[in-house]
mmCIF file of C-alpha atoms and ligand atoms in Angstrom:
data_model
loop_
_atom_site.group_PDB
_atom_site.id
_atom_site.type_symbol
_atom_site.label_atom_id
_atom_site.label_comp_id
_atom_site.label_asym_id
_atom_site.label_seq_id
_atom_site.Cartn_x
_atom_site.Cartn_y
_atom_site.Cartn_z
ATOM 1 C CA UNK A 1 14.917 0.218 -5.005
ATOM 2 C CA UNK A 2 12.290 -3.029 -4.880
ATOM 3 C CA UNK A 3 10.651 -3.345 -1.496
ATOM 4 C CA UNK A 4 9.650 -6.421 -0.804
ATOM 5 C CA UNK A 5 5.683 -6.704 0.143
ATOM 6 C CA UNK A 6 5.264 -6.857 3.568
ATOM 7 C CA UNK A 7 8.120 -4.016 4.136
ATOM 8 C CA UNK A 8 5.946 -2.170 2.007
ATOM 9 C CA UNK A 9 2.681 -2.691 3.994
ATOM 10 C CA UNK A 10 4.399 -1.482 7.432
ATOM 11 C CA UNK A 11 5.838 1.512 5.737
ATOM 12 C CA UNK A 12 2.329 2.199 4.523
ATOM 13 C CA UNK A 13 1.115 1.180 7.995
ATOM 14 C CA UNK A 14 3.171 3.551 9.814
ATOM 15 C CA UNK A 15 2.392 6.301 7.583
ATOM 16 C CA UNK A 16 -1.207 5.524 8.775
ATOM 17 C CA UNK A 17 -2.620 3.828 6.177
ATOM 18 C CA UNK A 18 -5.842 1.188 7.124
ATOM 19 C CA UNK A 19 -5.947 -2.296 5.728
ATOM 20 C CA UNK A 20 -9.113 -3.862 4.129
ATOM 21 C CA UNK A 21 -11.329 -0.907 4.213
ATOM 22 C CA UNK A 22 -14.432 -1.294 2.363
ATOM 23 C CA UNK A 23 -14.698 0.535 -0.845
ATOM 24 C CA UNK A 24 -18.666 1.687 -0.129
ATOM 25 C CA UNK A 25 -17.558 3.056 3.011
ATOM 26 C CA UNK A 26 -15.311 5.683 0.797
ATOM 27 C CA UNK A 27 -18.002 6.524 -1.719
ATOM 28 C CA UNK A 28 -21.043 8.066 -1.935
ATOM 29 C CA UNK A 29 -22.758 5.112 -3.723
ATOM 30 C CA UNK A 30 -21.919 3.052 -0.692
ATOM 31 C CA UNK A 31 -21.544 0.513 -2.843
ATOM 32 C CA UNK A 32 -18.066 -1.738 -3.876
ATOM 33 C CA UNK A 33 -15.575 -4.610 -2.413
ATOM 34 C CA UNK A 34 -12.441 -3.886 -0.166
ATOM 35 C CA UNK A 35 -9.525 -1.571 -0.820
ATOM 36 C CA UNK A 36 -6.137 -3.370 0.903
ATOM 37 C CA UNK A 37 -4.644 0.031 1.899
ATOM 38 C CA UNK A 38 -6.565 3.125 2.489
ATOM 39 C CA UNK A 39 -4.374 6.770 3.634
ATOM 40 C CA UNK A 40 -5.195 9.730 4.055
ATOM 41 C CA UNK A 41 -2.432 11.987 3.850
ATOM 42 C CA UNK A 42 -2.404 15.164 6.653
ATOM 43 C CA UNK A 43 0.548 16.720 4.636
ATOM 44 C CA UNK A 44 2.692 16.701 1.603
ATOM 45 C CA UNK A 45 5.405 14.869 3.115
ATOM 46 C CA UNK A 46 3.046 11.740 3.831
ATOM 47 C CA UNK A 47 1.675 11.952 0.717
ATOM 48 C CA UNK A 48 5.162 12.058 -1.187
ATOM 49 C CA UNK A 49 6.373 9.495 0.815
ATOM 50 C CA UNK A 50 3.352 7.046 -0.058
ATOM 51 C CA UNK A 51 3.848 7.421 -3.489
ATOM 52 C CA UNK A 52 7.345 7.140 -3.588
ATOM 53 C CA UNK A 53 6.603 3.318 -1.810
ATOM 54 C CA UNK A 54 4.073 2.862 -4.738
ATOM 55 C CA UNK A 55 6.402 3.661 -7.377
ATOM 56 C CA UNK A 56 9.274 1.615 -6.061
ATOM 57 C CA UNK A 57 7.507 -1.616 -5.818
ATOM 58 C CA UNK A 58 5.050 -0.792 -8.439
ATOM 59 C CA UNK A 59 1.609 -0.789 -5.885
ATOM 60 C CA UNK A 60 -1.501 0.453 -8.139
ATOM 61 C CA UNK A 61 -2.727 3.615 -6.690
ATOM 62 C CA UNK A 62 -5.708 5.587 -7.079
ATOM 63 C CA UNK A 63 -6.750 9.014 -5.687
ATOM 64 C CA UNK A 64 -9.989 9.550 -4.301
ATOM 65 C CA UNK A 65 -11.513 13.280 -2.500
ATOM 66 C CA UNK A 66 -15.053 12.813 -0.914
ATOM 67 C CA UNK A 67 -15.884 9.650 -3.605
ATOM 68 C CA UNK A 68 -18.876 11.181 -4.575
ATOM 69 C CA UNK A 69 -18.170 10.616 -8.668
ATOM 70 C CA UNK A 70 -16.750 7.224 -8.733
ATOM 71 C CA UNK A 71 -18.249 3.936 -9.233
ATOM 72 C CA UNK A 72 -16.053 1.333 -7.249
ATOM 73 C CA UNK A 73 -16.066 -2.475 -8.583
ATOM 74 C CA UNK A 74 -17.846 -5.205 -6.381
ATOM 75 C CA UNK A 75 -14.585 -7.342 -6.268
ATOM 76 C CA UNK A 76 -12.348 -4.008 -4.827
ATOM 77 C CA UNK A 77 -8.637 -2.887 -5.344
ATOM 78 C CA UNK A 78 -5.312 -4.243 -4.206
ATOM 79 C CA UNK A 79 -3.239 -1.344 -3.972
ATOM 80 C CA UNK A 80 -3.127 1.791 -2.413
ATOM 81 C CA UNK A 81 -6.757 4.188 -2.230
ATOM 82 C CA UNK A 82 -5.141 7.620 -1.377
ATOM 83 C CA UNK A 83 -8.214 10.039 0.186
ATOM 84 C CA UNK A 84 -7.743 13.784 0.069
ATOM 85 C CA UNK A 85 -10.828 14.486 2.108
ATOM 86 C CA UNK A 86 -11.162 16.252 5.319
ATOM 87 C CA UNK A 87 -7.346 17.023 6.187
ATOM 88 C CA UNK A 88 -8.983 19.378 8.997
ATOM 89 C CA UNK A 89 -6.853 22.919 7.446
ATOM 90 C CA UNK A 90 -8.761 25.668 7.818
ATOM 91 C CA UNK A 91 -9.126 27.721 4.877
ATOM 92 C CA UNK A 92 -7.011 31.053 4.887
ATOM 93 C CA UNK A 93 -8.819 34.109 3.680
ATOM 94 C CA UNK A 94 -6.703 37.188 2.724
ATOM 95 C CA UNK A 95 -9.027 40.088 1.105
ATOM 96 C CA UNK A 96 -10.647 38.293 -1.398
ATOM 97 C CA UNK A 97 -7.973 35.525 -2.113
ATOM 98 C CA UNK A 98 -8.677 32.555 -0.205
ATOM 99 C CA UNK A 99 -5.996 29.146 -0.227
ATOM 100 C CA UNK A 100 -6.965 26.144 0.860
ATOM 101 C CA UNK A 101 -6.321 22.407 0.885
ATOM 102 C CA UNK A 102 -7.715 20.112 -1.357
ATOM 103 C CA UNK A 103 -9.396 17.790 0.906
ATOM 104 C CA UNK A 104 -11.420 20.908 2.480
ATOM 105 C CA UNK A 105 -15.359 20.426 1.702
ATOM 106 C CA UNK A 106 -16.512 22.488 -1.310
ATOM 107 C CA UNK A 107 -19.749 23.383 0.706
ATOM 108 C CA UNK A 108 -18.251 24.179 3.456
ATOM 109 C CA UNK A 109 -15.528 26.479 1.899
ATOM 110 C CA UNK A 110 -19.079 28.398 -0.019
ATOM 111 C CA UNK A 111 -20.771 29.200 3.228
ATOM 112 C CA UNK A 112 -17.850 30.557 5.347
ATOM 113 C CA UNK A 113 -17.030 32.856 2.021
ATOM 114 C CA UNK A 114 -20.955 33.858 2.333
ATOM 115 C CA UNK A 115 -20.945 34.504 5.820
ATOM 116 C CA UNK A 116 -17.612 36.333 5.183
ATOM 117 C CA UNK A 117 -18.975 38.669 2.764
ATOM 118 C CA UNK A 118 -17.730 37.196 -0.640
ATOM 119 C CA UNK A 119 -18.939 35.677 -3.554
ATOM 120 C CA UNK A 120 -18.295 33.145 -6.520
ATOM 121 C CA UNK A 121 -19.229 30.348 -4.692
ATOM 122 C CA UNK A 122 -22.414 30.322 -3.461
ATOM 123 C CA UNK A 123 -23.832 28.366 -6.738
ATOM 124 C CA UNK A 124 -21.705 25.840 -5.805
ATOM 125 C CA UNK A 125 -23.123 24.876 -2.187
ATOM 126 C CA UNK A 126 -24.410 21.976 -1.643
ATOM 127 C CA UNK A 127 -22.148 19.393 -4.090
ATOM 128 C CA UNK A 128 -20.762 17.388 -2.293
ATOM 129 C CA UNK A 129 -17.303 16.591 -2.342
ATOM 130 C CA UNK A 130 -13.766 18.237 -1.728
ATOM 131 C CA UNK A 131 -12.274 20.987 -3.223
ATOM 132 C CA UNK A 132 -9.618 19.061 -4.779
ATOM 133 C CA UNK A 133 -12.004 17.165 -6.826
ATOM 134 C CA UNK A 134 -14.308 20.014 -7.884
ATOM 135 C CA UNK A 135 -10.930 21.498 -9.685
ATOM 136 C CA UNK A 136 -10.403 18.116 -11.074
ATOM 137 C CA UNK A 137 -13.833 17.765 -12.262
ATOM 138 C CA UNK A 138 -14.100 21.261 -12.607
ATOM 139 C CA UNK A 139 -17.563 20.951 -10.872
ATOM 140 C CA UNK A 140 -20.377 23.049 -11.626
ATOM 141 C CA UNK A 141 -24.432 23.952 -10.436
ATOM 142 C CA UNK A 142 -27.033 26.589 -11.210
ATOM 143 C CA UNK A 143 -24.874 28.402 -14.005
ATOM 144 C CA UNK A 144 -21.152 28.302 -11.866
ATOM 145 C CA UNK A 145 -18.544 26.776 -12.051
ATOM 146 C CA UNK A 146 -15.071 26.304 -9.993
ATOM 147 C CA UNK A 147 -13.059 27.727 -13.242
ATOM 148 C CA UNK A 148 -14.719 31.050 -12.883
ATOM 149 C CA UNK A 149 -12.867 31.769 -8.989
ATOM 150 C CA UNK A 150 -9.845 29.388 -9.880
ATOM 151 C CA UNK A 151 -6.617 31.623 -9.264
ATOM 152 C CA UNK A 152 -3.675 29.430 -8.496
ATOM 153 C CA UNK A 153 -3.252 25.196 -8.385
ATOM 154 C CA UNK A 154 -0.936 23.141 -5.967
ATOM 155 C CA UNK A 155 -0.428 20.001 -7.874
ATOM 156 C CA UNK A 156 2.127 17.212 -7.338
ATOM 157 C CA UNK A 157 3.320 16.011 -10.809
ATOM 158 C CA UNK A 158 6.639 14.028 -12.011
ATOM 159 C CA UNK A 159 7.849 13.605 -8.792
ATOM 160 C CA UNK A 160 7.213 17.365 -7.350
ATOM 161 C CA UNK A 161 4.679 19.569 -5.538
ATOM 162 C CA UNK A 162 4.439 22.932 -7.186
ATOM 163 C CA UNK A 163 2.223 26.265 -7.195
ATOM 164 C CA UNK A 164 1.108 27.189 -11.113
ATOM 165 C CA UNK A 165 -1.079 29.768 -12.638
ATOM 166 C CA UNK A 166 -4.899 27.703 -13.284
ATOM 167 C CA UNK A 167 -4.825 26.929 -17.020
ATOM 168 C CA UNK A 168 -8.388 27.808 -17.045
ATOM 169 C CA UNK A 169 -8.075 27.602 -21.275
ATOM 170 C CA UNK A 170 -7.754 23.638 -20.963
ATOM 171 C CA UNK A 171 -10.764 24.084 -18.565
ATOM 172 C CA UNK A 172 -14.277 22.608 -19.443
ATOM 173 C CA UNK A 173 -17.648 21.203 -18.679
ATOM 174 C CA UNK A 174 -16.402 18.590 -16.078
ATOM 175 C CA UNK A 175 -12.944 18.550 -17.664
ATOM 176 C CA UNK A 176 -9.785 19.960 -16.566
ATOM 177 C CA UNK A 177 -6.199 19.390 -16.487
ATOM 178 C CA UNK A 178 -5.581 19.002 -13.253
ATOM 179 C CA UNK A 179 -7.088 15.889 -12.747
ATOM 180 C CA UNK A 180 -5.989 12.379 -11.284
ATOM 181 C CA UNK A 181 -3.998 10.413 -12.718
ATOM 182 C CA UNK A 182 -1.398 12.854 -14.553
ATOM 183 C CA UNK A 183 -1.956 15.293 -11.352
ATOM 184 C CA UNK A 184 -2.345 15.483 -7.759
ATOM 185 C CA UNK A 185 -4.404 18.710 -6.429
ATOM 186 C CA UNK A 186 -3.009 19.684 -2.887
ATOM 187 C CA UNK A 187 -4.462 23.480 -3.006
ATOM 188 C CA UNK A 188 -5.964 25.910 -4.474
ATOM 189 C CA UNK A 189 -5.596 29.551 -4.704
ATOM 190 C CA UNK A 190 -8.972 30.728 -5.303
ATOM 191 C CA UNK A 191 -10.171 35.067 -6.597
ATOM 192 C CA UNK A 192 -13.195 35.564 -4.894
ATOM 193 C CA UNK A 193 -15.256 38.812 -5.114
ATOM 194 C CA UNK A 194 -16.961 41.185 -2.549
ATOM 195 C CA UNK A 195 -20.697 40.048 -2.195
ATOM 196 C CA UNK A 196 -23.191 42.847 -4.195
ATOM 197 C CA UNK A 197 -25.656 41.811 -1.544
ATOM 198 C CA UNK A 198 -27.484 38.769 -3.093
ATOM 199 C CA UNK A 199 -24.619 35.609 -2.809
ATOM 200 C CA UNK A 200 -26.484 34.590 0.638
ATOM 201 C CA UNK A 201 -29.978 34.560 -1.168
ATOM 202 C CA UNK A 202 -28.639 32.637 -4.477
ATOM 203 C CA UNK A 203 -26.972 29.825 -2.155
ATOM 204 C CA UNK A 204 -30.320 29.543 0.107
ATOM 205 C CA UNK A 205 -31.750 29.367 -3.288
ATOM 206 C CA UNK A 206 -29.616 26.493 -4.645
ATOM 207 C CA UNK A 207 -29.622 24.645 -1.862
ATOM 208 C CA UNK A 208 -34.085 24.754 -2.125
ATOM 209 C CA UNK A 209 -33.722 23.454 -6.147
ATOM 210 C CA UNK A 210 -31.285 20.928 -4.580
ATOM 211 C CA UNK A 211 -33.505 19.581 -2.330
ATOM 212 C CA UNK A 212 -36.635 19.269 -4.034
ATOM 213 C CA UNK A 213 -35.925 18.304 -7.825
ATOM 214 C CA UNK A 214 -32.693 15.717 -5.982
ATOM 215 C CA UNK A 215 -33.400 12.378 -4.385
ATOM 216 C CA UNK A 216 -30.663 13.313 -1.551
ATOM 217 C CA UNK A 217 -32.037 10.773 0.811
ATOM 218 C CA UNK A 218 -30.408 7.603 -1.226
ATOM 219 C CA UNK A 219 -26.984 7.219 -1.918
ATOM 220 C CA UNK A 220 -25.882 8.477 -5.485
ATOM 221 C CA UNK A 221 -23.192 9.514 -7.202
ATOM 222 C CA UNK A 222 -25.015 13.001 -8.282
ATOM 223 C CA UNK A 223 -25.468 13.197 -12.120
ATOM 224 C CA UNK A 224 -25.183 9.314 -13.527
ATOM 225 C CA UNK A 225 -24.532 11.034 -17.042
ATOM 226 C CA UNK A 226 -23.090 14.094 -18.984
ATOM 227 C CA UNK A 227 -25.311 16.567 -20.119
ATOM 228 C CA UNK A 228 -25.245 15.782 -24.047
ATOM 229 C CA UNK A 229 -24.714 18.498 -26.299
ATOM 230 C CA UNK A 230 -28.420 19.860 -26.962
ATOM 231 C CA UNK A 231 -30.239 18.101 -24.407
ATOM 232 C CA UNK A 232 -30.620 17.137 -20.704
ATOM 233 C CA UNK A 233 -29.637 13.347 -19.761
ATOM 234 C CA UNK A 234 -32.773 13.327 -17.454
ATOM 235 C CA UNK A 235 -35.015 14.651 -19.891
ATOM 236 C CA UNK A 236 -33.950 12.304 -22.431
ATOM 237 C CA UNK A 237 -34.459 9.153 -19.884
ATOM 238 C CA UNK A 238 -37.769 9.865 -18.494
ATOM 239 C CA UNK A 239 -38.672 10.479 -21.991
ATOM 240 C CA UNK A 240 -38.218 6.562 -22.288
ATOM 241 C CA UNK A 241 -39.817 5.844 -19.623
ATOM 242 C CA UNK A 242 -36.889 4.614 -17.494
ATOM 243 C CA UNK A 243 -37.938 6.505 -14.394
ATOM 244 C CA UNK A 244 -38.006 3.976 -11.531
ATOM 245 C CA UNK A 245 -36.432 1.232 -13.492
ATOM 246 C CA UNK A 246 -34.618 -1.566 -11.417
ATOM 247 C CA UNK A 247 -31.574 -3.591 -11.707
ATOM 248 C CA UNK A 248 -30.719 -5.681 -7.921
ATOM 249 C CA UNK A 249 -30.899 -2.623 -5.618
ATOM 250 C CA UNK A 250 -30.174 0.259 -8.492
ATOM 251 C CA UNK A 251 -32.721 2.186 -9.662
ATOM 252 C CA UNK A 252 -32.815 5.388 -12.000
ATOM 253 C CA UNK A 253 -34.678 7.847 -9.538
ATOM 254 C CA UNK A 254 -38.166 8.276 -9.380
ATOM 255 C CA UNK A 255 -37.564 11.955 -8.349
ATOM 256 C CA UNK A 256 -34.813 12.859 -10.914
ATOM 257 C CA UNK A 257 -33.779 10.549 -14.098
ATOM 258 C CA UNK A 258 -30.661 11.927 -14.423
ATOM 259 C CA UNK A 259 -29.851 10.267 -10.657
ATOM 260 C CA UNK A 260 -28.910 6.302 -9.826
ATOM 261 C CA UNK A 261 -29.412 5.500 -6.592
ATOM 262 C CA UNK A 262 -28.962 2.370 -4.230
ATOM 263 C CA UNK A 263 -32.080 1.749 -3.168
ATOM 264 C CA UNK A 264 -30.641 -0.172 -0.414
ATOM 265 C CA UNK A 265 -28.568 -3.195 -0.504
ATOM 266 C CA UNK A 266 -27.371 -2.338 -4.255
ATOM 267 C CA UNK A 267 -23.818 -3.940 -5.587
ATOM 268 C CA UNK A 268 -21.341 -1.906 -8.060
ATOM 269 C CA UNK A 269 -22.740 -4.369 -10.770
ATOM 270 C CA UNK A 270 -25.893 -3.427 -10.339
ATOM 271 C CA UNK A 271 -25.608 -0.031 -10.982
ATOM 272 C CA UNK A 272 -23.447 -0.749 -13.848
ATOM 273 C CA UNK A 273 -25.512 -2.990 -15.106
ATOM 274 C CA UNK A 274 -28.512 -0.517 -15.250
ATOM 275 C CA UNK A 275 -25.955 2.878 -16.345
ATOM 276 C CA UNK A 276 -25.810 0.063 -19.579
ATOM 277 C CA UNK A 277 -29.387 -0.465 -19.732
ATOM 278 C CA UNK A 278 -30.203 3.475 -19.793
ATOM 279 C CA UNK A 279 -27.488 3.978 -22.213
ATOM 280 C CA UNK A 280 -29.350 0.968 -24.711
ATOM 281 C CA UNK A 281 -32.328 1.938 -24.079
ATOM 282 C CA UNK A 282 -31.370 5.844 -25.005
ATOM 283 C CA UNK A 283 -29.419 5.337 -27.766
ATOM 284 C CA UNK A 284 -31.852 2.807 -29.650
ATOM 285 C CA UNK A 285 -35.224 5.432 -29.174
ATOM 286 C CA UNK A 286 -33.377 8.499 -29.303
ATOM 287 C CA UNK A 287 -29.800 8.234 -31.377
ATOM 288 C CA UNK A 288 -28.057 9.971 -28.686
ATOM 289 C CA UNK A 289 -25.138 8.412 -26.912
ATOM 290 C CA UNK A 290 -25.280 9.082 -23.035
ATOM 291 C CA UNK A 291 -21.562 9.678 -21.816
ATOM 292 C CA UNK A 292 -21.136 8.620 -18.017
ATOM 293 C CA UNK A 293 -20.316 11.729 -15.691
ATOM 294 C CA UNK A 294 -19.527 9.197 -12.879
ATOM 295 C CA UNK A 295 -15.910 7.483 -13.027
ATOM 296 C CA UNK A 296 -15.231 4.205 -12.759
ATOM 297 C CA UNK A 297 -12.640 3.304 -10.059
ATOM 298 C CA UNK A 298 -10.746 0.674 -11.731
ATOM 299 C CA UNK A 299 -10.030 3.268 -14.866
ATOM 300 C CA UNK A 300 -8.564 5.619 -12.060
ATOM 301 C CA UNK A 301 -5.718 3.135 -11.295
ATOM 302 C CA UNK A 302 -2.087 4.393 -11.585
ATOM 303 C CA UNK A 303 1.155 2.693 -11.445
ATOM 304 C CA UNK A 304 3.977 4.816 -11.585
HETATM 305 C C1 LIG B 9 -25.964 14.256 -4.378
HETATM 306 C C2 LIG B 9 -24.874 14.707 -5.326
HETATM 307 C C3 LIG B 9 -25.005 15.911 -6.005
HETATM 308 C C4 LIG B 9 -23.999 16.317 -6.888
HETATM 309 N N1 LIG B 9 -24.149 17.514 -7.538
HETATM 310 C C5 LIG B 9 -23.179 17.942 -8.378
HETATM 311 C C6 LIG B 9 -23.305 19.200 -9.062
HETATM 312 O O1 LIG B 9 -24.263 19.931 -8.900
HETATM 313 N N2 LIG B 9 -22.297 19.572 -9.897
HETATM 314 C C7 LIG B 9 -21.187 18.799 -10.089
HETATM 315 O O2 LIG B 9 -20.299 19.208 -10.844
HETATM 316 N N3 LIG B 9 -21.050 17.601 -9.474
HETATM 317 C C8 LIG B 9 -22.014 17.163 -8.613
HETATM 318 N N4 LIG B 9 -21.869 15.952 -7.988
HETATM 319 C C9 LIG B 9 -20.708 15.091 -8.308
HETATM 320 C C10 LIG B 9 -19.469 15.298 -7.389
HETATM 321 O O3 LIG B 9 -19.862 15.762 -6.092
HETATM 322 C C11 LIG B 9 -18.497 16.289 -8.009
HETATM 323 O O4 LIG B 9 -17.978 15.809 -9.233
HETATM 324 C C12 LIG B 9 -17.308 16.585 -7.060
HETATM 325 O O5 LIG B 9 -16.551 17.655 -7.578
HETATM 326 C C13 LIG B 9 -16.391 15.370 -6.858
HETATM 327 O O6 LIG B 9 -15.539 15.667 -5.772
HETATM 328 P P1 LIG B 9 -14.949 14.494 -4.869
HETATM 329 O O7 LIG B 9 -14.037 15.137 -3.878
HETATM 330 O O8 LIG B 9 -16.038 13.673 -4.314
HETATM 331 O O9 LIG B 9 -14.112 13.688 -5.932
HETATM 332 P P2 LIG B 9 -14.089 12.097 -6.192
HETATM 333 O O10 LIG B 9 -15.450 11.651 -6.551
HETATM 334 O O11 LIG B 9 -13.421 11.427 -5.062
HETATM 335 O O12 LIG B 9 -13.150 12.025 -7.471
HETATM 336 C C14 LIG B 9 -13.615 12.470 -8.734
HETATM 337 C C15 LIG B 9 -12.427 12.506 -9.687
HETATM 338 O O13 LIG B 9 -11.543 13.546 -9.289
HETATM 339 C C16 LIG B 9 -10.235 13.015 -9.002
HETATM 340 N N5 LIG B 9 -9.727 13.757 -7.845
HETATM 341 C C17 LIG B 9 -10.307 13.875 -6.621
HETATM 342 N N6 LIG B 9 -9.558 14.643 -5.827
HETATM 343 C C18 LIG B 9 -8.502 15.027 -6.572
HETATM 344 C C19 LIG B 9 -7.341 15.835 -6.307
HETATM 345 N N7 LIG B 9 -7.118 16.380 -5.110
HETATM 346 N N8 LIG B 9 -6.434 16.000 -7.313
HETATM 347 C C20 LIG B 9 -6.618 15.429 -8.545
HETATM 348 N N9 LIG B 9 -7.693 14.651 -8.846
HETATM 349 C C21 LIG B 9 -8.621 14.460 -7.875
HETATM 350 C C22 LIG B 9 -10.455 11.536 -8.705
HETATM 351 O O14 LIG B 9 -9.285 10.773 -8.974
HETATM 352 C C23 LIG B 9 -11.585 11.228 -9.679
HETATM 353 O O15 LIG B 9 -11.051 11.050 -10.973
HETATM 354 C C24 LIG B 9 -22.855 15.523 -7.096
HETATM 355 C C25 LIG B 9 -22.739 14.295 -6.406
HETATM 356 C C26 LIG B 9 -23.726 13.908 -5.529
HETATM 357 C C27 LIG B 9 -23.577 12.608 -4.769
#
C-alpha cells in the first residue's frame, strides 16, 4: 500500500514524531542540518508501526540511541530519525540477570548494578550513550566490554521483534551483529556477577582516567578513530604533531589526540574535513591507515 506524503506525515505525527528537528540537537557533536521527522518510540508497537509507514512509501530511515558515534551532514536528512534513547523503563534486576530496554543509559544501568551489589559493568561507566547502541557497537573502556555480560538480544528484524541467544562469536572490537541497519536492538538480557568487593572502586576509578586524560567539556563524538592493529590512534596523531590542529570550529584535542571536538560554532564539514586531514597527514608520515570509529549518518540510511 503507497501512502501518499502528507498522509504519511500525520500518521508519523500522531505517533509523536517532531518535524524539523535539528540534527546537532540529537548528537553529541552538536553539530549537523535538520532531520524532517524525529520519533522516539515508548514501545514496540510505535516503533513497528513507524516502520511499517517507512516501508510502504519508501521514507529513508535511520536509527539513532544517545548520537554519541555519529557524524550528521551539515545539509540534514529527509526521512525518518528514529531515537531509542531514554524510553524512561526501569531496568528489571532478577539475581544477577538484569533486562532492560535499549534506550536505557549505559552509565546509568553500571551504577545502579554497583550500588546493587553486581559487577561486569563498572568499566563501562561513564560512555555515554544507550544500551542499545553499546550492543551495536559493542562498546568497550578500561579492558571491558558489553560482550563479556551480553546474555540475551531483543532485536526487530524482517518484519518481527524477537528474543535470541547473543551471538557473542560474531562479536568484536566495536563490531557486532546486532547493529543498525540489518537490526533493531529493543533489549537486552544481560549475566551479571556478584561484586568480589572492588566493582565500586574500579568504576570510581574509570570515571578519574575519564576525566583527566578526556576533553569532556567540548562536544565530541568520543574516539574520532579505531584503535589500529599495533598502535594507539592518539599516539600515532600527536606523534605528527596534529594536537590542536584547526579546521572552522574542529579541532583534534589539545588534551587527547584521539578526540575531535567542536570548539564552538563547528559545522559537520568541518569536522570531516579535519577526520581527512588527520587521516593524510597519518598515513603519508606513518603508513598506517586510520579507520573512523565515528559513523557517518548519511551511511546509516535505510529504506526498506
Ligand atoms: C565523551 C565520549 C566518550 C566515549 N567513550 C567511549 C568508550 O570509552 N568506549 C566506547 O566504546 N565508546 C565510547 N564513546 C562512543 C559512544 O558513546 C559509544 O559507541 C556508544 O556505545 C554509542 O551509543 P549511542 O546510544 O550513542 O549510539 P549512537 O551513536 O546513536 O549510534 C551508534 C551506532 O549504533 C546504532 N544503534 C544505536 N542504537 C541501536 C539499537 N538500539 N539497535 C541497533 N543499532 C543501534 C546506530 O544506528 C549507529 O550505527 C564515547 C563517546 C563520547 C562522546
Amino acid at each position: 500500500m503507497v501512502y501518499p506524503k502528507d498522509n504519511i506525515a500525520r500518521a508519523l505525527i500522531d505517533l509523536g514524531a517532531k518535524e524539523n528537528v535539528p540534527l546537532s540537537e540529537l548528537v553529541s557533536f552538536r553539530v549537523g542540518g535538520p532531520a524532517a521527522f524525529v520519533l522516539q518510540p515508548k514501545e514496540e508497537g510505535s516503533l513497528g508501526r513507524a516502520l511499517d509507514l517507512c516501508r510502504a512509501a519508501q521514507i529513508p530511515v535511520i536509527l539513532l540511541g544517545n548520537g554519541t558515534n555519529v557524524l550528521p551532514s551539515d545539509e540534514g536528512f529527509s526521512g525518518l530519525i528514529l531515537q531509542l534513547s531514554g524510553d524512561g523503563t526501569a531496568p528489571l534486576f532478577e539475581g544477577e540477570k538484569v533486562t532492560v530496554g535499549a534506550g536505557c543509559s549505559l552509565t546509568a544501568l553500571a551504577k545502579e548494578s554497583v550500588q546493587r551489589g553486581l559487577m561486569g559493568l563498572e568499566r563501562l561507566c561513564g560512555i555515554p550513550g544507550t544500551v542499545g547502541g553499546a550492543v551495536a557497537m559493542n562498546a568497550g573502556a578500561y579492558g571491558g566490554e558489553i560482550k563479556n555480560v551480553l546474555k540475551r538480544v531483543r532485536c526487530y528484524r524482517e518484519g518481527g521483534f524477537a528474543w535470541e541467544d547473543a551471538r557473542l562469536d560474531e562479536m568484536g572490537y566495536r563490531r557486532s551483529p546486532y547493529t543498525w541497519p540489518k537490526t533493531i536492538v529493543t533489549a537486552v538480557e544481560l549475566q551479571l556477577a556478584p561484586d568480589d568487593g572492588t566493582a565500586g572502586d574500579t568504576m570510581v576509578d574509570c570515571m578519574r582516567r575519564r576525566r583527566e586524560k578526556q576533553p569532556l567539556s567540548l562536544p565530541s563524538a568520543g574516539s574520532t578513530f579505531k584503535r589500529p592493529e599495533g598502535h594507539f590512534a592518539g599516539a600515532l596523531i600527536e606523534g605528527c604533531h596534529l594536537k590542536g590542529c584547526t579546521v572552522g570550529g574542529a579541532q583534534v584535542s589539545e588534551l587527547h589526540a584521539g578526540f575531535i571536538v567542536n570548539r564552538g560554532g563547528a559545522t559537520a564539514g568541518d569536522v570531516l574535513s579535519l577526520i581527512r586531514h588527520v587521516q593524510d597527514v597519518v598515513y603519508r608520515e606513518t603508513g598506517v591507515t586510520l579507520e573512523p570509529e565515528v559513523k557517518r549518518l548519511e551511511d546509516l540510511l535505510c529504506i526498506f
